[in-house]
mmCIF file of C-alpha atoms in Angstrom:
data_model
loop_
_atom_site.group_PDB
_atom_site.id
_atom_site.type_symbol
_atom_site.label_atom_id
_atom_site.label_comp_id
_atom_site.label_asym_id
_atom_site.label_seq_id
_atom_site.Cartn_x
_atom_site.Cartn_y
_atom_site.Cartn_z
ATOM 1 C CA UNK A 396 -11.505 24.825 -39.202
ATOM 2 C CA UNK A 397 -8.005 23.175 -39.630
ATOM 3 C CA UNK A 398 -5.317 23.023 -37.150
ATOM 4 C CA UNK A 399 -2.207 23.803 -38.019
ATOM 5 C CA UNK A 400 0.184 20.894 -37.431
ATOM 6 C CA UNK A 401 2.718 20.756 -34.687
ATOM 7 C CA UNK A 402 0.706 23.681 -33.046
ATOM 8 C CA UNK A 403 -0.510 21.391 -30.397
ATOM 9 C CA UNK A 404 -3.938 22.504 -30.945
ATOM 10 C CA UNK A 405 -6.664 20.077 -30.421
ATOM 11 C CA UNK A 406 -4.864 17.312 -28.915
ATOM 12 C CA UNK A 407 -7.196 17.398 -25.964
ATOM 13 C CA UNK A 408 -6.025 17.541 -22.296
ATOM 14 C CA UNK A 409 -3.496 15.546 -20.495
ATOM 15 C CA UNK A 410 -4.594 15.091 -17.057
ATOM 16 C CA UNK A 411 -1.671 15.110 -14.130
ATOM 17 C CA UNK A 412 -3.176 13.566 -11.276
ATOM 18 C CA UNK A 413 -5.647 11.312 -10.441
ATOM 19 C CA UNK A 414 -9.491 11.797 -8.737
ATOM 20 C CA UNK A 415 -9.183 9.268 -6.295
ATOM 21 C CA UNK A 416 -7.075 8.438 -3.033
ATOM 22 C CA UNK A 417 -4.048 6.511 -3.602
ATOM 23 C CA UNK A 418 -5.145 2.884 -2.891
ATOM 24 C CA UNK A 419 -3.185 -0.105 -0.995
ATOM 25 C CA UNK A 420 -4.075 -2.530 -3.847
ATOM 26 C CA UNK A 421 -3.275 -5.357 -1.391
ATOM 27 C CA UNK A 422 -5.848 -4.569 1.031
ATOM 28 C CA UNK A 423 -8.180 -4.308 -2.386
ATOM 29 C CA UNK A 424 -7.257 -7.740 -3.739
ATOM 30 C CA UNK A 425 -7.855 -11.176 -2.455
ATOM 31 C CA UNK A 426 -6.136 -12.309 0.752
ATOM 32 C CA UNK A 427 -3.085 -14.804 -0.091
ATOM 33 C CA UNK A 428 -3.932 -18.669 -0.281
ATOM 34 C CA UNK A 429 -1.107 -20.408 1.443
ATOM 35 C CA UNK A 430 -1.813 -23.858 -0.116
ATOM 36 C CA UNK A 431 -1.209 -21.663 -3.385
ATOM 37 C CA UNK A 432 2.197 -20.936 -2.975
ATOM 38 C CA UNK A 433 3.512 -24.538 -3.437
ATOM 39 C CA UNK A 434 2.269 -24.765 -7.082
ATOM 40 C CA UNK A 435 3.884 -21.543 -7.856
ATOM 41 C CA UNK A 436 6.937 -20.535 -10.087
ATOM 42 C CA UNK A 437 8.189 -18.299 -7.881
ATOM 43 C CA UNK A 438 8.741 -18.860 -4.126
ATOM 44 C CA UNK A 439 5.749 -16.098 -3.489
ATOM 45 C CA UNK A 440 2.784 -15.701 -4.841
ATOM 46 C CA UNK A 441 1.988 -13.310 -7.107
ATOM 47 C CA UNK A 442 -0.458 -10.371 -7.446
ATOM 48 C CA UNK A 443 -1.476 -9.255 -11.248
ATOM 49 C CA UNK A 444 -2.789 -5.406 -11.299
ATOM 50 C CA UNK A 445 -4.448 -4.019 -14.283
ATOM 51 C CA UNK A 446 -4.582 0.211 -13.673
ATOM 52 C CA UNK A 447 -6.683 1.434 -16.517
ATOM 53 C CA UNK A 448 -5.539 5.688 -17.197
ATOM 54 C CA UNK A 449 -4.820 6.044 -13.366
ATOM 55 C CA UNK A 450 -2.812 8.849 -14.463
ATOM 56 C CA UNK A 451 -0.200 9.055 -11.547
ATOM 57 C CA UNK A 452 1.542 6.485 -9.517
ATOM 58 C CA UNK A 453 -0.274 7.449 -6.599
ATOM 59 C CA UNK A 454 -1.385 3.506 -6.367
ATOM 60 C CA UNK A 455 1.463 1.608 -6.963
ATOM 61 C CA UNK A 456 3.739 3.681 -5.005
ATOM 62 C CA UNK A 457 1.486 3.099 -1.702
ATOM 63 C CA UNK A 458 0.999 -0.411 -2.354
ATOM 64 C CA UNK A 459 4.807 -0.880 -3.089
ATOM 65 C CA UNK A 460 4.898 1.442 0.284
ATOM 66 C CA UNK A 461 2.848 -0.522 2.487
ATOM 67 C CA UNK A 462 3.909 -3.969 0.857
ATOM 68 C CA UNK A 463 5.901 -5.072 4.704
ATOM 69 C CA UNK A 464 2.533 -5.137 6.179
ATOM 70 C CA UNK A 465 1.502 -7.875 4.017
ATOM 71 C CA UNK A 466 2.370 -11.703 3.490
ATOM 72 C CA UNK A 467 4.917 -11.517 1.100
ATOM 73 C CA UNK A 468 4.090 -11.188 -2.743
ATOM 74 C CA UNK A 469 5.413 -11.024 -5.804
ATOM 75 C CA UNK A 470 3.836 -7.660 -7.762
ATOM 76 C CA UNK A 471 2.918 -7.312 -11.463
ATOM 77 C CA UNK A 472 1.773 -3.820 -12.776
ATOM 78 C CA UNK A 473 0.088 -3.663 -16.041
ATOM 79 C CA UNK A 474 -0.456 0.432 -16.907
ATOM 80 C CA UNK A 475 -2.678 1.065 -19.364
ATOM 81 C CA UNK A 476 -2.781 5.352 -20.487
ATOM 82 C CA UNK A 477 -4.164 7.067 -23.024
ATOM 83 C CA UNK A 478 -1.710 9.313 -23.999
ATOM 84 C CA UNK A 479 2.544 8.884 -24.551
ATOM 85 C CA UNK A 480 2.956 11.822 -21.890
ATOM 86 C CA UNK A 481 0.988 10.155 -18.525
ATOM 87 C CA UNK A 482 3.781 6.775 -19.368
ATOM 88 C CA UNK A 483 6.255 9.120 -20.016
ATOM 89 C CA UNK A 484 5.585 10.658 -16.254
ATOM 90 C CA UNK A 485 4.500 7.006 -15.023
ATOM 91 C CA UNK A 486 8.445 5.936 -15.935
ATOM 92 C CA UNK A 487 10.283 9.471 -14.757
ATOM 93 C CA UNK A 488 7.983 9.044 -11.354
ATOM 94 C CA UNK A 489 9.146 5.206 -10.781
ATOM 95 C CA UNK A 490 12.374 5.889 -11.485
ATOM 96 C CA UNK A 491 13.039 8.625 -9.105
ATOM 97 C CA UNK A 492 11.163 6.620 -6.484
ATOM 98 C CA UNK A 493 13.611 3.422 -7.459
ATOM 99 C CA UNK A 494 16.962 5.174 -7.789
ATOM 100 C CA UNK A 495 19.638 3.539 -5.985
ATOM 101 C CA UNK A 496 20.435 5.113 -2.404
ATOM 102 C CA UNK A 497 24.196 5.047 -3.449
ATOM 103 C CA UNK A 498 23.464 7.724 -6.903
ATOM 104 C CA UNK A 499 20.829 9.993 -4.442
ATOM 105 C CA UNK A 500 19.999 10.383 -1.175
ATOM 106 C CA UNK A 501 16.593 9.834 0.337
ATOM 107 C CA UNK A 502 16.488 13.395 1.522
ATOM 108 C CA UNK A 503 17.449 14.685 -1.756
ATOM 109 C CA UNK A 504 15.284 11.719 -3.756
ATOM 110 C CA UNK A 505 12.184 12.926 -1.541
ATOM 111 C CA UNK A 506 12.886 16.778 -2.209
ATOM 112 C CA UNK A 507 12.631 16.093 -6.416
ATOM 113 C CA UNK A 508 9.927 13.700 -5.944
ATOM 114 C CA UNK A 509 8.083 16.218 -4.623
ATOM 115 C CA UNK A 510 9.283 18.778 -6.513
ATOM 116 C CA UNK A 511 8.199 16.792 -10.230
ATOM 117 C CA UNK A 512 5.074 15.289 -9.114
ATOM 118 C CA UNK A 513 3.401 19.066 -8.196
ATOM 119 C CA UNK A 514 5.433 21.569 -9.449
ATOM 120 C CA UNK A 515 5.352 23.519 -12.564
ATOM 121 C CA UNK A 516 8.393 25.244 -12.394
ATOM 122 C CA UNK A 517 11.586 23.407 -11.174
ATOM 123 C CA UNK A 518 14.870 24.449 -9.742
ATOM 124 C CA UNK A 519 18.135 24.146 -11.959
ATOM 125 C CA UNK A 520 19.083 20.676 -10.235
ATOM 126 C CA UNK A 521 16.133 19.247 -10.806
ATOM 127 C CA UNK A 522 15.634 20.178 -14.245
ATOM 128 C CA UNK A 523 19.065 18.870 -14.663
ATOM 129 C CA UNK A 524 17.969 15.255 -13.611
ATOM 130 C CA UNK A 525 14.566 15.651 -15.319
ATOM 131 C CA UNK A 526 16.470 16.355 -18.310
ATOM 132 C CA UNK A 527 19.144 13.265 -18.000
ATOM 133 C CA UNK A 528 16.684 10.582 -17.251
ATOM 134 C CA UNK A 529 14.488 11.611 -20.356
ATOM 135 C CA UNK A 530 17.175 11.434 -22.271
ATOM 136 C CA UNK A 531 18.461 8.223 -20.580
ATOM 137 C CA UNK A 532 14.616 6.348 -20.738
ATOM 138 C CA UNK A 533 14.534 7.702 -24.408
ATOM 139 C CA UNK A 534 17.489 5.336 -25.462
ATOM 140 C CA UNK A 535 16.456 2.900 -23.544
ATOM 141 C CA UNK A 536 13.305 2.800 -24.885
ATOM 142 C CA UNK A 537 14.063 1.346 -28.541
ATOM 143 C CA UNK A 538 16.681 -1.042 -26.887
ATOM 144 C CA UNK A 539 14.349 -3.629 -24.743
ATOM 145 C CA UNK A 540 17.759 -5.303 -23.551
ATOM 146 C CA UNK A 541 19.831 -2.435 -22.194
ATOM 147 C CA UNK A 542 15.851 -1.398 -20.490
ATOM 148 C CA UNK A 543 15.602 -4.505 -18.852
ATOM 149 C CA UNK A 544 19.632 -4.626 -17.661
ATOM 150 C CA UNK A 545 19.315 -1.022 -16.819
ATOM 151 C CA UNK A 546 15.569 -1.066 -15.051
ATOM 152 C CA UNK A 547 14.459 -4.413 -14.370
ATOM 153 C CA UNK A 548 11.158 -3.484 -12.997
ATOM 154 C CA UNK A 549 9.955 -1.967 -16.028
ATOM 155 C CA UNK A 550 9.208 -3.933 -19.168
ATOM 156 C CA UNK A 551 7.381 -2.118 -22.219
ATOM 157 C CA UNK A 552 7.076 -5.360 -24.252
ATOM 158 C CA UNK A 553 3.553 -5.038 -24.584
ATOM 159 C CA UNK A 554 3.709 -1.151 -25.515
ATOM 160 C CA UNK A 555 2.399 -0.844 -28.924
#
């Protein structure tokens, strides 16, 4: 049997959220070596994360969340999905969660956070900014330059 194309038949499933409790990757990784921080680049030391299809954010955001009860560190995430649509939701999420206090409120910020991580159906504002950061992350996709001056903490120089 043949699928039509662009009938989005047989693509499989695209799962939403993860299994597993959101982790403090921190507490999961190996306590910072002080003698280790003189031989660094950086002034901190850095932690390299590897999250293979973890689907959500749920364990970046509560290690980023819980990262003032550690010695401080200097985080890389490395997101491996497989499928466009969980990145796609991996870069709306993160840059909700990172939008500067001065363009949204934390109230408001923590209302559509909520509202696009579990919801189906969302109201007209949200939809709005759903809308105009898609379109925004989808010209700043091709451009790696205007992504890193306009997000710094995401790269997608290894996205193939």
């Amino acid at each position: 049997m043949t699928t039509p194309a662009g009938s989005g038949s047989g693509f499989g499933s695209v799962s939403w959220w993860g299994l597993s409790p959101a982790l403090d990757l921190q507490a999961e990784s190996p306590p910072v070596d002080p003698d280790s921080q003189a031989d660094t680049v950086h002034s901190n030391p850095e932690l390299d994360v590897l999250l293979l299809g973890s689907v959500d954010g749920r364990h970046l955001l509560r290690t980023l969340s819980r990262a003032k009860f550690w010695p401080r560190r200097r985080f890389n995430f490395f997101v491996l999905e497989n499928n466009l649509e969980a990145v796609a939701r991996h870069m709306l999420i993160f840059s909700l969660a990172l939008e500067e206090p001065e363009k949204m409120g934390l109230q408001e910020r923590s209302e559509t956070f909520l509202e696009v991580w579990g919801n189906a159906l969302l109201r007209p504002p949200v939809a709005a900014f759903v809308r105009a950061q898609a379109d925004l992350l989808a010209h700043l996709v091709p451009e790696p330059d205007r992504l890193e001056e306009q997000l710094p903490w995401l790269s997608l120089r290894a996205l193939k």
